[in-house]
Amino acid sequence: EYFQILNDKNTKFNNVTISFDGIDYFATFNIDFAEEEWELTGKNVGCDINSNVNGWLVTSDEEKEYFDIDHENQMVKLINRIMAKCTNGSKKWKKQKIRLLKWYHQRSNKLDDYIEKLSTEMVKKYDTIVFEKNYSKIKILIGGEQNMVFPLTKFITKLQDKFARHKPQAEGVVFVDAKYTSKKCHFCANINHELDVKTRKWKCPNCGKTLDRDINAAINILNRGDYGNSLENAK
């Protein structure tokens, strides 16, 4: 998206700032440009947020998002072990430190690129994206042995920013109370109070439907925002 903006003939460049972080040089462009408007699709989606093992984000369209930086984290761990065996400040130690910084950058860039692409894809596809309102308290661990916390607030801010810039007429990001969305059957609205946290698939004791816990929750989140086949009046 950013390369398209820079190459657009209508983009006006005001100034460029060059910075250096000790390894790489970066160029920051100050520009004026006309925002591209994306067409409304009439589609809405509910999103359930959970652990990366089962898909950190699961939608009411039965799509599951995974993100893996285990390789990057393993390299960081390996280089830290090598540095621990070197004399602090030695030539070998300094060389490994540069390697370490490069892997930190690669890990960060991979995550930023993923968030950029996924947020663009979702805003183009949907006019309304419904999340549980306590999302800021949810910690999504990614990356294997050396887990990082997925920057969920950053991702949702990206969605909101792109709706404002490219689809200002759309409903955009909406938040709802997610109470019982995992335990409530979206077919019959019965709440399974006996459902435990570890169970990923369950059979509704009332209607007999087999449910994927996360997809069921995402559908209920969508319904709770009144963008799906709402069962809000059911107990």
CSV table of N, CA and C in Angstrom, one decimal, residues 48-134:
chain,number,residue,atom,x,y,z
A,48,ASP,N,-13.4,-13.7,17.2
A,48,ASP,CA,-13.1,-14.2,18.5
A,48,ASP,C,-11.6,-14.2,18.7
A,49,ILE,N,-11.0,-13.8,19.8
A,49,ILE,CA,-9.6,-13.7,20.0
A,49,ILE,C,-9.2,-14.7,21.1
A,50,ASN,N,-8.2,-15.5,20.8
A,50,ASN,CA,-7.7,-16.5,21.7
A,50,ASN,C,-6.3,-16.8,21.5
A,51,SER,N,-5.8,-18.0,22.0
A,51,SER,CA,-4.4,-18.4,21.9
A,51,SER,C,-4.0,-18.6,20.5
A,52,ASN,N,-2.7,-18.5,20.2
A,52,ASN,CA,-2.2,-18.7,18.9
A,52,ASN,C,-2.3,-20.1,18.4
A,53,VAL,N,-2.3,-21.1,19.4
A,53,VAL,CA,-2.4,-22.5,19.1
A,53,VAL,C,-3.6,-22.8,18.3
A,54,ASN,N,-4.8,-22.2,18.6
A,54,ASN,CA,-6.0,-22.5,17.9
A,54,ASN,C,-6.4,-21.4,16.9
A,55,GLY,N,-5.4,-20.6,16.6
A,55,GLY,CA,-5.7,-19.4,15.7
A,55,GLY,C,-5.9,-18.2,16.6
A,56,TRP,N,-5.1,-17.2,16.6
A,56,TRP,CA,-5.2,-16.1,17.5
A,56,TRP,C,-6.4,-15.3,17.2
A,57,LEU,N,-6.9,-15.3,16.0
A,57,LEU,CA,-8.1,-14.7,15.6
A,57,LEU,C,-9.0,-15.6,14.8
A,58,VAL,N,-10.2,-15.8,15.2
A,58,VAL,CA,-11.1,-16.7,14.5
A,58,VAL,C,-12.4,-15.9,14.1
A,59,THR,N,-12.8,-16.0,12.9
A,59,THR,CA,-13.9,-15.2,12.4
A,59,THR,C,-15.2,-16.0,12.2
A,60,SER,N,-16.3,-15.3,12.2
A,60,SER,CA,-17.6,-15.9,12.0
A,60,SER,C,-17.8,-16.5,10.6
A,61,ASP,N,-16.8,-16.2,9.7
A,61,ASP,CA,-16.7,-16.9,8.4
A,61,ASP,C,-15.9,-18.1,8.4
A,62,GLU,N,-15.6,-18.6,9.6
A,62,GLU,CA,-14.8,-19.8,9.8
A,62,GLU,C,-13.4,-19.8,9.3
A,63,GLU,N,-12.8,-18.6,9.4
A,63,GLU,CA,-11.4,-18.4,9.0
A,63,GLU,C,-10.6,-18.3,10.3
A,64,LYS,N,-9.4,-18.9,10.3
A,64,LYS,CA,-8.5,-18.8,11.5
A,64,LYS,C,-7.2,-18.2,11.1
A,65,GLU,N,-6.7,-17.3,11.9
A,65,GLU,CA,-5.4,-16.6,11.6
A,65,GLU,C,-4.4,-17.1,12.6
A,66,TYR,N,-3.2,-17.4,12.0
A,66,TYR,CA,-2.0,-17.9,12.7
A,66,TYR,C,-0.8,-17.0,12.4
A,67,PHE,N,0.0,-16.8,13.4
A,67,PHE,CA,1.2,-16.1,13.1
A,67,PHE,C,2.4,-16.7,13.9
A,68,ASP,N,3.5,-17.0,13.2
A,68,ASP,CA,4.6,-17.8,13.8
A,68,ASP,C,5.9,-17.0,13.6
A,69,ILE,N,6.6,-16.8,14.7
A,69,ILE,CA,7.9,-16.2,14.6
A,69,ILE,C,8.9,-17.1,15.4
A,70,ASP,N,8.6,-18.4,15.4
A,70,ASP,CA,9.4,-19.3,16.2
A,70,ASP,C,10.8,-19.4,15.7
A,71,HIS,N,11.0,-19.3,14.4
A,71,HIS,CA,12.4,-19.4,13.9
A,71,HIS,C,13.2,-18.2,14.3
A,72,GLU,N,12.6,-17.0,14.2
A,72,GLU,CA,13.3,-15.8,14.6
A,72,GLU,C,13.6,-15.8,16.1
A,73,ASN,N,12.7,-16.3,16.9
A,73,ASN,CA,12.9,-16.4,18.3
A,73,ASN,C,14.0,-17.4,18.7
A,74,GLN,N,14.1,-18.5,17.9
A,74,GLN,CA,15.1,-19.5,18.2
A,74,GLN,C,16.5,-18.9,17.8
A,75,MET,N,16.6,-18.1,16.8
A,75,MET,CA,17.8,-17.5,16.4
A,75,MET,C,18.3,-16.5,17.5
A,76,VAL,N,17.3,-15.7,18.0
A,76,VAL,CA,17.6,-14.8,19.1
A,76,VAL,C,18.2,-15.6,20.3
A,77,LYS,N,17.6,-16.7,20.6
A,77,LYS,CA,18.0,-17.5,21.7
A,77,LYS,C,19.4,-18.1,21.5
A,78,LEU,N,19.6,-18.5,20.3
A,78,LEU,CA,20.9,-19.1,19.9
A,78,LEU,C,22.1,-18.0,20.1
A,79,ILE,N,21.8,-16.9,19.5
A,79,ILE,CA,22.8,-15.8,19.6
A,79,ILE,C,23.1,-15.3,21.0
A,80,ASN,N,22.1,-15.3,21.8
A,80,ASN,CA,22.2,-14.9,23.2
A,80,ASN,C,23.1,-16.0,23.9
A,81,ARG,N,23.0,-17.2,23.6
A,81,ARG,CA,23.8,-18.3,24.2
A,81,ARG,C,25.3,-18.1,23.7
A,82,ILE,N,25.5,-17.8,22.5
A,82,ILE,CA,26.9,-17.5,22.0
A,82,ILE,C,27.5,-16.3,22.7
A,83,MET,N,26.7,-15.2,22.8
A,83,MET,CA,27.2,-14.0,23.4
A,83,MET,C,27.6,-14.3,24.9
A,84,ALA,N,26.8,-15.2,25.6
A,84,ALA,CA,27.1,-15.5,27.0
A,84,ALA,C,28.5,-16.1,27.2
A,85,LYS,N,29.0,-16.8,26.1
A,85,LYS,CA,30.3,-17.4,26.2
A,85,LYS,C,31.4,-16.5,25.7
A,86,CYS,N,31.1,-15.3,25.2
A,86,CYS,CA,32.1,-14.4,24.8
A,86,CYS,C,32.5,-13.4,25.9
A,87,THR,N,33.6,-12.8,25.7
A,87,THR,CA,34.0,-11.7,26.7
A,87,THR,C,33.2,-10.5,26.3
A,88,ASN,N,32.6,-9.9,27.3
A,88,ASN,CA,31.8,-8.7,27.0
A,88,ASN,C,32.6,-7.6,26.4
A,89,GLY,N,32.2,-7.1,25.2
A,89,GLY,CA,32.9,-6.0,24.6
A,89,GLY,C,34.0,-6.5,23.6
A,90,SER,N,34.2,-7.8,23.5
A,90,SER,CA,35.2,-8.3,22.6
A,90,SER,C,34.8,-8.2,21.1
A,91,LYS,N,35.7,-8.4,20.2
A,91,LYS,CA,35.3,-8.3,18.8
A,91,LYS,C,34.2,-9.3,18.4
A,92,LYS,N,34.4,-10.6,18.9
A,92,LYS,CA,33.4,-11.6,18.7
A,92,LYS,C,32.0,-11.2,19.3
A,93,TRP,N,32.1,-10.7,20.5
A,93,TRP,CA,30.8,-10.3,21.2
A,93,TRP,C,30.1,-9.2,20.4
A,94,LYS,N,30.9,-8.2,19.9
A,94,LYS,CA,30.3,-7.1,19.1
A,94,LYS,C,29.7,-7.6,17.8
A,95,LYS,N,30.3,-8.6,17.2
A,95,LYS,CA,29.8,-9.2,16.0
A,95,LYS,C,28.5,-9.9,16.2
A,96,GLN,N,28.4,-10.6,17.3
A,96,GLN,CA,27.2,-11.3,17.6
A,96,GLN,C,26.1,-10.3,18.0
A,97,LYS,N,26.5,-9.2,18.6
A,97,LYS,CA,25.5,-8.2,19.0
A,97,LYS,C,24.8,-7.6,17.8
A,98,ILE,N,25.6,-7.4,16.7
A,98,ILE,CA,25.0,-6.9,15.5
A,98,ILE,C,24.1,-7.9,14.9
A,99,ARG,N,24.5,-9.2,14.9
A,99,ARG,CA,23.6,-10.3,14.4
A,99,ARG,C,22.3,-10.3,15.2
A,100,LEU,N,22.4,-10.1,16.5
A,100,LEU,CA,21.2,-10.2,17.4
A,100,LEU,C,20.3,-9.1,17.1
A,101,LEU,N,20.8,-7.9,16.9
A,101,LEU,CA,20.0,-6.7,16.5
A,101,LEU,C,19.2,-6.9,15.2
A,102,LYS,N,19.9,-7.6,14.2
A,102,LYS,CA,19.3,-7.8,12.9
A,102,LYS,C,18.2,-8.8,13.1
A,103,TRP,N,18.3,-9.8,13.9
A,103,TRP,CA,17.2,-10.7,14.1
A,103,TRP,C,16.0,-10.1,14.9
A,104,TYR,N,16.3,-9.2,15.8
A,104,TYR,CA,15.3,-8.5,16.4
A,104,TYR,C,14.5,-7.6,15.4
A,105,HIS,N,15.2,-7.0,14.5
A,105,HIS,CA,14.6,-6.2,13.5
A,105,HIS,C,13.8,-7.1,12.5
A,106,GLN,N,14.3,-8.2,12.2
A,106,GLN,CA,13.6,-9.1,11.3
A,106,GLN,C,12.3,-9.6,11.9
A,107,ARG,N,12.4,-9.9,13.2
A,107,ARG,CA,11.2,-10.3,13.9
A,107,ARG,C,10.1,-9.2,13.9
A,108,SER,N,10.6,-8.0,14.3
A,108,SER,CA,9.7,-6.9,14.3
A,108,SER,C,9.1,-6.5,13.0
A,109,ASN,N,9.9,-6.5,11.9
A,109,ASN,CA,9.4,-6.2,10.6
A,109,ASN,C,8.4,-7.3,10.1
A,110,LYS,N,8.7,-8.5,10.4
A,110,LYS,CA,7.8,-9.6,10.0
A,110,LYS,C,6.4,-9.4,10.6
A,111,LEU,N,6.4,-9.0,11.9
A,111,LEU,CA,5.1,-8.8,12.6
A,111,LEU,C,4.4,-7.6,12.0
A,112,ASP,N,5.1,-6.5,11.8
A,112,ASP,CA,4.5,-5.3,11.2
A,112,ASP,C,3.9,-5.5,9.9
A,113,ASP,N,4.7,-6.3,9.0
A,113,ASP,CA,4.2,-6.6,7.7
A,113,ASP,C,2.9,-7.4,7.7
A,114,TYR,N,2.9,-8.4,8.6
A,114,TYR,CA,1.7,-9.2,8.8
A,114,TYR,C,0.5,-8.4,9.2
A,115,ILE,N,0.7,-7.5,10.2
A,115,ILE,CA,-0.4,-6.7,10.6
A,115,ILE,C,-0.9,-5.7,9.5
A,116,GLU,N,0.0,-5.2,8.8
A,116,GLU,CA,-0.3,-4.3,7.7
A,116,GLU,C,-1.2,-5.0,6.6
A,117,LYS,N,-0.7,-6.2,6.2
A,117,LYS,CA,-1.4,-6.9,5.2
A,117,LYS,C,-2.8,-7.4,5.6
A,118,LEU,N,-2.8,-8.0,6.8
A,118,LEU,CA,-4.1,-8.5,7.3
A,118,LEU,C,-5.1,-7.4,7.5
A,119,SER,N,-4.7,-6.3,8.1
A,119,SER,CA,-5.7,-5.2,8.3
A,119,SER,C,-6.2,-4.6,7.0
A,120,THR,N,-5.4,-4.5,6.0
A,120,THR,CA,-5.8,-4.1,4.7
A,120,THR,C,-6.8,-5.1,4.1
A,121,GLU,N,-6.5,-6.3,4.2
A,121,GLU,CA,-7.4,-7.4,3.6
A,121,GLU,C,-8.8,-7.4,4.3
A,122,MET,N,-8.8,-7.2,5.6
A,122,MET,CA,-10.1,-7.3,6.3
A,122,MET,C,-10.9,-6.0,6.1
A,123,VAL,N,-10.3,-4.9,6.0
A,123,VAL,CA,-11.1,-3.6,5.8
A,123,VAL,C,-11.6,-3.6,4.4
A,124,LYS,N,-10.9,-4.1,3.4
A,124,LYS,CA,-11.4,-4.2,2.0
A,124,LYS,C,-12.5,-5.2,1.9
A,125,LYS,N,-12.5,-6.3,2.7
A,125,LYS,CA,-13.5,-7.3,2.6
A,125,LYS,C,-14.8,-7.0,3.4
A,126,TYR,N,-14.6,-6.3,4.5
A,126,TYR,CA,-15.8,-6.2,5.4
A,126,TYR,C,-16.1,-4.7,5.7
A,127,ASP,N,-17.4,-4.4,5.9
A,127,ASP,CA,-17.8,-3.0,6.3
A,127,ASP,C,-17.9,-2.9,7.8
A,128,THR,N,-18.1,-4.0,8.5
A,128,THR,CA,-18.1,-3.9,9.9
A,128,THR,C,-17.3,-5.1,10.5
A,129,ILE,N,-16.5,-4.9,11.5
A,129,ILE,CA,-15.7,-5.9,12.1
A,129,ILE,C,-16.0,-5.8,13.6
A,130,VAL,N,-16.6,-6.9,14.2
A,130,VAL,CA,-17.0,-6.8,15.6
A,130,VAL,C,-16.1,-7.6,16.5
A,131,PHE,N,-15.6,-7.0,17.5
A,131,PHE,CA,-14.7,-7.6,18.5
A,131,PHE,C,-15.3,-7.5,19.9
A,132,GLU,N,-14.8,-8.4,20.8
A,132,GLU,CA,-15.2,-8.3,22.2
A,132,GLU,C,-14.6,-7.0,22.8
A,133,LYS,N,-15.3,-6.3,23.6
A,133,LYS,CA,-14.8,-5.0,24.1
A,133,LYS,C,-13.7,-5.0,25.1
A,134,ASN,N,-13.4,-6.2,25.7
A,134,ASN,CA,-12.3,-6.3,26.6
A,134,ASN,C,-11.0,-6.8,26.0
